[in-house]
C-alpha positions as a Python dict, from the first residue, in 0.01 Angstrom:
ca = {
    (1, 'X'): (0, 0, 0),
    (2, 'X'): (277, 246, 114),
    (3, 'X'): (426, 160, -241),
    (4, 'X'): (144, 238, -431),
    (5, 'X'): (79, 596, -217),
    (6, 'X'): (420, 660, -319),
    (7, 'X'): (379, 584, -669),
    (8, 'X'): (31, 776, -685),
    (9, 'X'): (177, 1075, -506),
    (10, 'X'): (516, 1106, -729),
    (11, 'X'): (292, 1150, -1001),
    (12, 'X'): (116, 1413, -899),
    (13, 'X'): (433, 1614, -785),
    (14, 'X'): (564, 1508, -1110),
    (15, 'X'): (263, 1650, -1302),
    (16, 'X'): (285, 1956, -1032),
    (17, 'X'): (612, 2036, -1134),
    (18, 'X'): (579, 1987, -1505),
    (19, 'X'): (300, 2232, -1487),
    (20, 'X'): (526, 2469, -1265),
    (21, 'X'): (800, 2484, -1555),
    (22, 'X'): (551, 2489, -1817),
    (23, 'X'): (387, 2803, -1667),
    (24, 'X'): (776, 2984, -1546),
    (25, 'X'): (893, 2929, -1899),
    (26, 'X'): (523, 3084, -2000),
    (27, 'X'): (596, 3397, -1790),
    (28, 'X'): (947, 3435, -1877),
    (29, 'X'): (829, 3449, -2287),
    (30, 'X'): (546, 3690, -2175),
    (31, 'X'): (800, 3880, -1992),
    (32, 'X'): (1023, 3897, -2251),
    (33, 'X'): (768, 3993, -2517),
    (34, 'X'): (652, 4289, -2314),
    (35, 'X'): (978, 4435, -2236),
    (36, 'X'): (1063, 4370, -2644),
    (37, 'X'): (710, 4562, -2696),
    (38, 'X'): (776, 4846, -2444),
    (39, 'X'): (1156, 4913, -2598),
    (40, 'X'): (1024, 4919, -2931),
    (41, 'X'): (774, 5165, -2851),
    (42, 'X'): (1014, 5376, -2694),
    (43, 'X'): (1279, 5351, -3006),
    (44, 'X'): (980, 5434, -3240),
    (45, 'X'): (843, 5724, -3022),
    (46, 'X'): (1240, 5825, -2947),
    (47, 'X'): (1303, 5807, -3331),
    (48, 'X'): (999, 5917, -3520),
    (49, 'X'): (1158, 6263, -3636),
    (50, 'X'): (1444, 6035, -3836),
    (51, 'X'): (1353, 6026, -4222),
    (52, 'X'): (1276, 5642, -4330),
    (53, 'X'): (1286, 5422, -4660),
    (54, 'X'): (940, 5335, -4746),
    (55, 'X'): (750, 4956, -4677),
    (56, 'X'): (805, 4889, -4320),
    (57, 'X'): (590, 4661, -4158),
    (58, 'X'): (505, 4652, -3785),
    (59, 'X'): (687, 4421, -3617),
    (60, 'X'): (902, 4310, -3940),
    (61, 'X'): (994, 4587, -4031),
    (62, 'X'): (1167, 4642, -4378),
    (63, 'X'): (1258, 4246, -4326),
    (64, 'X'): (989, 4188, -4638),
    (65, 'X'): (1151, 4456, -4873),
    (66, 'X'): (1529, 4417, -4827),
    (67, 'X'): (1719, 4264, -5101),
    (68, 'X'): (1922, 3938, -5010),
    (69, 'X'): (2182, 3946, -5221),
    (70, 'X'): (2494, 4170, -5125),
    (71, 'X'): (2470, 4326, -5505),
    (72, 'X'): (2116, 4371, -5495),
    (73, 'X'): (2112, 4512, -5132),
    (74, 'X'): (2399, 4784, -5180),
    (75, 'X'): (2214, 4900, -5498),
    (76, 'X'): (1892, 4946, -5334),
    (77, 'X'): (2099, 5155, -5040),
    (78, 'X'): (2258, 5344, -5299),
    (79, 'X'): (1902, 5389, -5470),
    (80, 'X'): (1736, 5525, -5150),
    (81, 'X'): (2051, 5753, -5027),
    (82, 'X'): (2047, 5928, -5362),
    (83, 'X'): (1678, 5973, -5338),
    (84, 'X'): (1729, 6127, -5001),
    (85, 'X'): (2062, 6349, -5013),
    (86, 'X'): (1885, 6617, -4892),
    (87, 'X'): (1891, 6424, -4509),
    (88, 'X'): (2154, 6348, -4298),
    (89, 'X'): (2045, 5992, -4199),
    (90, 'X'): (1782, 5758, -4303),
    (91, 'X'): (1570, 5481, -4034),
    (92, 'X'): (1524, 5133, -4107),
    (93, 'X'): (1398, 4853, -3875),
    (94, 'X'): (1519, 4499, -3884),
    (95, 'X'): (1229, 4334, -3784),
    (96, 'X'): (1194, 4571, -3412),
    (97, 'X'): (1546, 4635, -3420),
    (98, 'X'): (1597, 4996, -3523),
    (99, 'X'): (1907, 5087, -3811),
    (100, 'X'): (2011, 5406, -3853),
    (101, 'X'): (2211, 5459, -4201),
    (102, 'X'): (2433, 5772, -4263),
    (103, 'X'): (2598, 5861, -4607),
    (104, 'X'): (2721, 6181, -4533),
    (105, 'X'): (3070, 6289, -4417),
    (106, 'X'): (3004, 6523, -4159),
    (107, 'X'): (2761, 6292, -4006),
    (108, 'X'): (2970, 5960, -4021),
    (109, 'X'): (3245, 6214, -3893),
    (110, 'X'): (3041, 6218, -3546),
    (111, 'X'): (3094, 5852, -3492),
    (112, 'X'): (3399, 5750, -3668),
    (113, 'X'): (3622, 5997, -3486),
    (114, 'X'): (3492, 5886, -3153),
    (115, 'X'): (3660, 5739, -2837),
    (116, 'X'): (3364, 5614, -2733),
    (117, 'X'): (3156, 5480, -3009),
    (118, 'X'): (3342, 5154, -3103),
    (119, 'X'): (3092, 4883, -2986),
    (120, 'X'): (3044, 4745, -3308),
    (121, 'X'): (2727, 4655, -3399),
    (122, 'X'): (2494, 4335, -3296),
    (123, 'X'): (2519, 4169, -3660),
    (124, 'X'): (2901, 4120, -3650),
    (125, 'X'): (2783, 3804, -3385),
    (126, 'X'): (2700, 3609, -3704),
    (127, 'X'): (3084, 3687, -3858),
    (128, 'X'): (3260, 3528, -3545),
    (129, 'X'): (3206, 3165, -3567),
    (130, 'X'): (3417, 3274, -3943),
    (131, 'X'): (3612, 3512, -3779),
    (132, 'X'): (3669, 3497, -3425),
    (133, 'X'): (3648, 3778, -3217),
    (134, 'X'): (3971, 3950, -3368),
    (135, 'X'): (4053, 4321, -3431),
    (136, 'X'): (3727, 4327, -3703),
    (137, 'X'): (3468, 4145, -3445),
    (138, 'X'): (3583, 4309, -3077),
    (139, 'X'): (3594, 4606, -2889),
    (140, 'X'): (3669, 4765, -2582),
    (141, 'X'): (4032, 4708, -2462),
    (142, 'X'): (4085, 4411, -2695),
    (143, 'X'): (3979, 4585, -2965),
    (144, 'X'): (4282, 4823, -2826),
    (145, 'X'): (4517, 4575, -2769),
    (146, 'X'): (4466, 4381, -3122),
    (147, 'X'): (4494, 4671, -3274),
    (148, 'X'): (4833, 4753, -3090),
    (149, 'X'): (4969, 4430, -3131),
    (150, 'X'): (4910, 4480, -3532),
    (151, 'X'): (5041, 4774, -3569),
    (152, 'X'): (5403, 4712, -3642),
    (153, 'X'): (5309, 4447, -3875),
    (154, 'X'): (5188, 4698, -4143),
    (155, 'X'): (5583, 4893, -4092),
    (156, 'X'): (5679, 4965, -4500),
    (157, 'X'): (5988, 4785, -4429),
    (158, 'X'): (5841, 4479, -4356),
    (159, 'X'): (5757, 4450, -4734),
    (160, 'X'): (6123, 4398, -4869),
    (161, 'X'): (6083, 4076, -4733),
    (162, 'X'): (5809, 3966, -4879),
    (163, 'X'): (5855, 4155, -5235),
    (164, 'X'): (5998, 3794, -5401),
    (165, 'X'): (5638, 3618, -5329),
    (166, 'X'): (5458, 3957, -5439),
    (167, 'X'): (5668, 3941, -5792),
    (168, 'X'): (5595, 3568, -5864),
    (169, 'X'): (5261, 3575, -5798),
    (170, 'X'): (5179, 3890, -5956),
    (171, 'X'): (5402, 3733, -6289),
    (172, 'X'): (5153, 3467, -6264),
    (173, 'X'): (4835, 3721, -6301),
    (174, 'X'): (5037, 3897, -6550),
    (175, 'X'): (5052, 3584, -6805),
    (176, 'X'): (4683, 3497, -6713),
    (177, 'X'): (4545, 3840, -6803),
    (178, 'X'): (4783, 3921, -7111),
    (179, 'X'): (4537, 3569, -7243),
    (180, 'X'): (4229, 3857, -7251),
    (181, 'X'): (4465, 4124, -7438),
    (182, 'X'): (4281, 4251, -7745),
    (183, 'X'): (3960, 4073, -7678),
    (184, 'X'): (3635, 4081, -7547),
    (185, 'X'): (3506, 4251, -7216),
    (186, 'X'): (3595, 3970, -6945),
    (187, 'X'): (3535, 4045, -6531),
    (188, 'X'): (3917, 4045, -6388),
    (189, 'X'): (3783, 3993, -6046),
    (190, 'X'): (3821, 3622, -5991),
    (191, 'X'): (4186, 3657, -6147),
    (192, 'X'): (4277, 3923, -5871),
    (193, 'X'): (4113, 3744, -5577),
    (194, 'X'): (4318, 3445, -5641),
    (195, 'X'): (4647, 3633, -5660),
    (196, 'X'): (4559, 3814, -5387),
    (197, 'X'): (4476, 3489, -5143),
    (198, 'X'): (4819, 3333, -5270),
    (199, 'X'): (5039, 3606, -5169),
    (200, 'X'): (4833, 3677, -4836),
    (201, 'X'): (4870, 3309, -4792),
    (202, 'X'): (5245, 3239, -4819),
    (203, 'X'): (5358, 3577, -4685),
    (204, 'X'): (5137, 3594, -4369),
    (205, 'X'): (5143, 3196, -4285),
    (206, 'X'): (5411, 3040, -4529),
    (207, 'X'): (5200, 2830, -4682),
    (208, 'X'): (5193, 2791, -5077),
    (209, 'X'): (4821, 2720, -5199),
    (210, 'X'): (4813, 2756, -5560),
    (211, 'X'): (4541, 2935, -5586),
    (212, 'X'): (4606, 3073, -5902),
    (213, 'X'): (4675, 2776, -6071),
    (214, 'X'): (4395, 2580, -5928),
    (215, 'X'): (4089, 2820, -5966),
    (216, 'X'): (3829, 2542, -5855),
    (217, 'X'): (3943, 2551, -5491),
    (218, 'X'): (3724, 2414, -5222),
    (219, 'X'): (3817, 2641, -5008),
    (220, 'X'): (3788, 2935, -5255),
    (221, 'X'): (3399, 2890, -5326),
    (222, 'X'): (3367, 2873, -4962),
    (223, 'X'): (3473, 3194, -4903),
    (224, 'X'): (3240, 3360, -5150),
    (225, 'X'): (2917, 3151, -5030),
    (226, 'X'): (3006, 3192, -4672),
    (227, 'X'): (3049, 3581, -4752),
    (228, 'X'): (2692, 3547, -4892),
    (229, 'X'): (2517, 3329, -4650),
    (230, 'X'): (2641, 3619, -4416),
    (231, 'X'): (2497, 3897, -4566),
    (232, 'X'): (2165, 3705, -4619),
    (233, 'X'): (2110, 3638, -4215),
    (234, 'X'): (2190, 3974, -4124),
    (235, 'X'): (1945, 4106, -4326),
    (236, 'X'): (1665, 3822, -4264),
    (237, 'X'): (1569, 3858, -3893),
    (238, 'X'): (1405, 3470, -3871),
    (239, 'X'): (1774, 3342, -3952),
    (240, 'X'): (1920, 3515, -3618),
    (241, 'X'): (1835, 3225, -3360),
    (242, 'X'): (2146, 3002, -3409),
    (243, 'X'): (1902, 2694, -3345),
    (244, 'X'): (1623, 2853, -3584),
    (245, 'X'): (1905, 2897, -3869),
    (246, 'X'): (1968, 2535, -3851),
    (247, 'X'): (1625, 2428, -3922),
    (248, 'X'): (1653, 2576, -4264),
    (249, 'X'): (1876, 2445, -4561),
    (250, 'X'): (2107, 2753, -4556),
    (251, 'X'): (2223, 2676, -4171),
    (252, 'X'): (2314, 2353, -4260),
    (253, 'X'): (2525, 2535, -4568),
    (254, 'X'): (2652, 2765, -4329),
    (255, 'X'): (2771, 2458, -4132),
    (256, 'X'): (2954, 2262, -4376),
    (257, 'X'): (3125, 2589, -4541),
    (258, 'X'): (3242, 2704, -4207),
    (259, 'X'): (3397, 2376, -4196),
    (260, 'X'): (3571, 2405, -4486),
    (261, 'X'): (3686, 2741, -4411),
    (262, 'X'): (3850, 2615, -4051),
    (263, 'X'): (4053, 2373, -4242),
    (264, 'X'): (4219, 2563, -4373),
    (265, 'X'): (4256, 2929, -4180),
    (266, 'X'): (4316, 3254, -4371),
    (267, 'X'): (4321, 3672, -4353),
    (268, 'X'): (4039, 3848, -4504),
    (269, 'X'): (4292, 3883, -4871),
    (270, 'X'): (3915, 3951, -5015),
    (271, 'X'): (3944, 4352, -4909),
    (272, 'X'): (4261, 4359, -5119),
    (273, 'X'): (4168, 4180, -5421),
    (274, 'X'): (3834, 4430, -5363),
    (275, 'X'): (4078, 4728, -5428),
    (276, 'X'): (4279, 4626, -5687),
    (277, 'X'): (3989, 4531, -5891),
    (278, 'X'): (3872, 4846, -5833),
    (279, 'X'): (4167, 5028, -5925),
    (280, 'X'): (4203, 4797, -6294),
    (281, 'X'): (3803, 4931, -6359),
    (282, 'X'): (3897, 5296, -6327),
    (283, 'X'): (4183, 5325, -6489),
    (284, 'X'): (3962, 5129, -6809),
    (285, 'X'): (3801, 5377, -6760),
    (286, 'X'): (4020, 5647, -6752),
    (287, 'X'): (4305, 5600, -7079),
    (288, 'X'): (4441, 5947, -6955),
    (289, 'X'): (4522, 5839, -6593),
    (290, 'X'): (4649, 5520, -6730),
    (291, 'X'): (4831, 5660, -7002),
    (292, 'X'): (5008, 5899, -6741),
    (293, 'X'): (5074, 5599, -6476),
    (294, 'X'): (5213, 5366, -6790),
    (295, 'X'): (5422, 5669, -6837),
    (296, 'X'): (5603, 5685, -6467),
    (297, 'X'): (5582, 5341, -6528),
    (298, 'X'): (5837, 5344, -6783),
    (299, 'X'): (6029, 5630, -6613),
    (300, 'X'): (6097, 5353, -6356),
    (301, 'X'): (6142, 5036, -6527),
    (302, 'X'): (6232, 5140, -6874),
    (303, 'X'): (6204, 4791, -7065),
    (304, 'X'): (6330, 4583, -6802),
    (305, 'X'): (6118, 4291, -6706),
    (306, 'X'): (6320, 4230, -6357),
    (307, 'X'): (6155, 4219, -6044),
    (308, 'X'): (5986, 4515, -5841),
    (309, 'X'): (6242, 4647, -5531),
    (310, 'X'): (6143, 4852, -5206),
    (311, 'X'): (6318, 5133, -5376),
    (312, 'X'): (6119, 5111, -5738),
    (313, 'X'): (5795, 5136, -5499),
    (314, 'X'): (5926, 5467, -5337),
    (315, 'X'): (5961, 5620, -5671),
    (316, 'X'): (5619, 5543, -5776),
    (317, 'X'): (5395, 5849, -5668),
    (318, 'X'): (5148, 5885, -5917),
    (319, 'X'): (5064, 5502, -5865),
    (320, 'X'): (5023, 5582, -5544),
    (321, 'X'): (4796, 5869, -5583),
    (322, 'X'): (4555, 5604, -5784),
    (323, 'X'): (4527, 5408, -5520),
    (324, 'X'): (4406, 5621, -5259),
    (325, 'X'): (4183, 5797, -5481),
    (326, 'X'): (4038, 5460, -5598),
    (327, 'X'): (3958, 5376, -5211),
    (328, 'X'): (3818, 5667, -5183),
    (329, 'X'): (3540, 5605, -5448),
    (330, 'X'): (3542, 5205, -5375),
    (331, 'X'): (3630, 5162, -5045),
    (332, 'X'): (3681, 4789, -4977),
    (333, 'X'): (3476, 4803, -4718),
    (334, 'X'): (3203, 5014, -4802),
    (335, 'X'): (2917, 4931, -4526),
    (336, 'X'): (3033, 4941, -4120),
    (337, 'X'): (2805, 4934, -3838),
    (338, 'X'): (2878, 5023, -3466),
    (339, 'X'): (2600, 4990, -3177),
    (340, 'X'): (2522, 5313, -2968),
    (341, 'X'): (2543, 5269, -2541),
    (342, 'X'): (2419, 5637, -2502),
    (343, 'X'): (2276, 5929, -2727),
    (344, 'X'): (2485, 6061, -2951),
    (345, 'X'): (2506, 6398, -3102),
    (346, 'X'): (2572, 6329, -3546),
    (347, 'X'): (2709, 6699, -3586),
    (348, 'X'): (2564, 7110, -3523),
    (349, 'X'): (2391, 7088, -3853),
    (350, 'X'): (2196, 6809, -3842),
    (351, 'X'): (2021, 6927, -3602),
    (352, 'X'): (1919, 6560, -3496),
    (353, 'X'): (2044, 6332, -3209),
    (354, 'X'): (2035, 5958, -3229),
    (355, 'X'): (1914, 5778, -2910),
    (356, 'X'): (2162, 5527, -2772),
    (357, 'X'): (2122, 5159, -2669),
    (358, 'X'): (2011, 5110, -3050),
    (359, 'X'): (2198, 4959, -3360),
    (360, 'X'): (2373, 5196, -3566),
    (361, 'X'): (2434, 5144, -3915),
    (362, 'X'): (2722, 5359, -4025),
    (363, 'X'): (2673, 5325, -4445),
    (364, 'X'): (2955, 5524, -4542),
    (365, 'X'): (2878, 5586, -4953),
    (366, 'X'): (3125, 5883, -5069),
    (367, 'X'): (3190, 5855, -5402),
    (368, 'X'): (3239, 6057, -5697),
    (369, 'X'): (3246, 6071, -6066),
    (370, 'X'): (3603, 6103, -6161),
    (371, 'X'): (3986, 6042, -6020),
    (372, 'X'): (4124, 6382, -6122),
    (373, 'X'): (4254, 6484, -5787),
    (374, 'X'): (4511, 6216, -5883),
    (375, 'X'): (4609, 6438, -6198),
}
């Protein structure tokens, strides 16, 4: 009998104590969901006077409207800054998480030259398990520290040494683009990013991957869907639960490229092939510039075909004015985002303050329609 009393009244403090999670876990969401309500009511009451893009949807946002595609979304920011140049900032809401985008110097001044402002923003979580929380993912005093520690690795004379590797490789782009001479329109891109991961490669960890030579690399079309599976969760607000994402097909991509990818680790080499891509376009574009850079060119090297010193590179100011001016139109980075603590003052004639404790979306887009300050 005693057994069966026992029996009868586990189950009952069983069922008790199921019922007691059940309805704890029930608060907590309830909780959770009002405090979400009452801070988005807040940032929309706190942040009504801030111009937005058209199509937001309560509680989604602009989630519906955004392109997912990296090309497709930076075109339809470029689209809706143009339309709105007149403004110092636009609003957009990621589902009830509230963006603010600035395009304008003096505004992105406000923030980039900041001591204080260098949280960066919520959506770099999803680049760390690439990553890591290095000098592009941290902040506070390891940001500092990182950045420090860097430093001295960037010294100009720290190049001699690797100036052998930076001639063979770029011999080996040479001979691949000299194939396109005198023929049709081709996109360089692919050619550059390959040169560009070989030399990172074997200068930074002495390791010789032949990317060049062996354009189908696993590793290679990792890095460009893992870039893209990126920019698609920051943008789609039902792929920010880590355990959510993996319910759909493109967590389980996002698995099994990040795998790939920590194989084999690497630098981010895709900034620099970003730049010197960018640098080949203009000057197609522009037969003066390159006429007058071939020119200095020749100044340096005459006819010779021997390899590029520290010295030659010293000599070379014009190429060097082409390069700045080309990140200056195509920065390699052209979107960063940093996430507010307090309210922060964007500048005296904006007459506008954005409210901290939101995410800040710092779109810097400064660009203009010619190089001729390199003249």
């Amino acid at each position: 009998m005693v057994a069966v009393w026992l029996v009868h009244v586990g189950q009952k403090l069983l069922l008790w104590g199921a019922l007691s999670a059940v309805s704890l876990a029930g608060a907590n969401l309830i909780l959770s969901f009002l405090q979400m309500m009452a801070t988005y009511a807040h940032n929309w009451l706190q942040m009504r006077p801030i111009p937005t893009i058209p199509g937001a949807y309560p509680f989604v946002g602009h989630a519906l409207i955004l392109e997912r595609g990296g090309k497709e979304f930076f075109q339809q920011m470029i689209y809706h800054t143009g339309r709105n140049r007149h403004v110092p900032m636009l609003k957009l809401w990621l589902g009830t998480v509230p963006v603010i985008a600035m395009f304008k110097a003096e505004t992105v001044e406000a923030i980039l030259t900041s001591s204080k402002e260098i949280d960066k923003s919520y959506l770099y979580t999803f680049l760390q398990p690439w990553l890591g929380l290095g000098l592009l993912t941290s902040t506070g005093n390891k940001w500092r520290s990182r950045r420090k520690m860097l430093t001295p690795t960037f010294h100009f004379t720290i190049l001699e040494d690797f100036l052998d590797v930076m001639n063979e490789q770029a011999n080996i782009l040479v001979n691949k683009l000299e194939k396109h001479v005198d023929g049709e329109k081709f996109n360089c891109f692919s050619y550059i990013t390959l040169c560009a991961l070989d030399i990172i490669c074997e200068t930074a960890m002495g390791k010789n991957i032949d990317a060049q030579t062996n354009d189908d690399s696993e590793y290679v079309r990792a890095v460009y869907r893992m870039s893209d599976l990126i920019h698609r969760r920051m943008k789609t607000i039902w792929f920010w639960h880590d355990v959510l994402y993996l319910l759909f097909k493109e967590g389980w991509d996002h698995r099994r490229n990040l795998k790939i990818l920590h194989n084999f680790t690497t630098n981010g080499h895709d900034t620099t092939a970003a730049g010197i891509n960018w640098a080949l376009y203009l000057l197609g574009c522009y037969p003066e510039v390159q006429k007058k850079l071939g020119n200095e060119l020749d100044e340096v090297f005459g006819n010779s075909h021997r390899p590029v010193t520290l010295e030659d590179l010293k000599k070379l100011k014009y190429l060097e004015c082409v390069i700045k001016e080309t990140l200056r139109i195509f920065p390699s980075v052209p979107l960063i985002a940093r996430g507010l603590n307090e309210d922060c003052d964007v500048g005296e004639n904006s007459s506008m303050k954005v409210v901290g404790r939101v995410d800040f979306s710092v779109s810097v887009l400064l660009y203009s329609n010619d190089i001729s300050t390199a003249s």
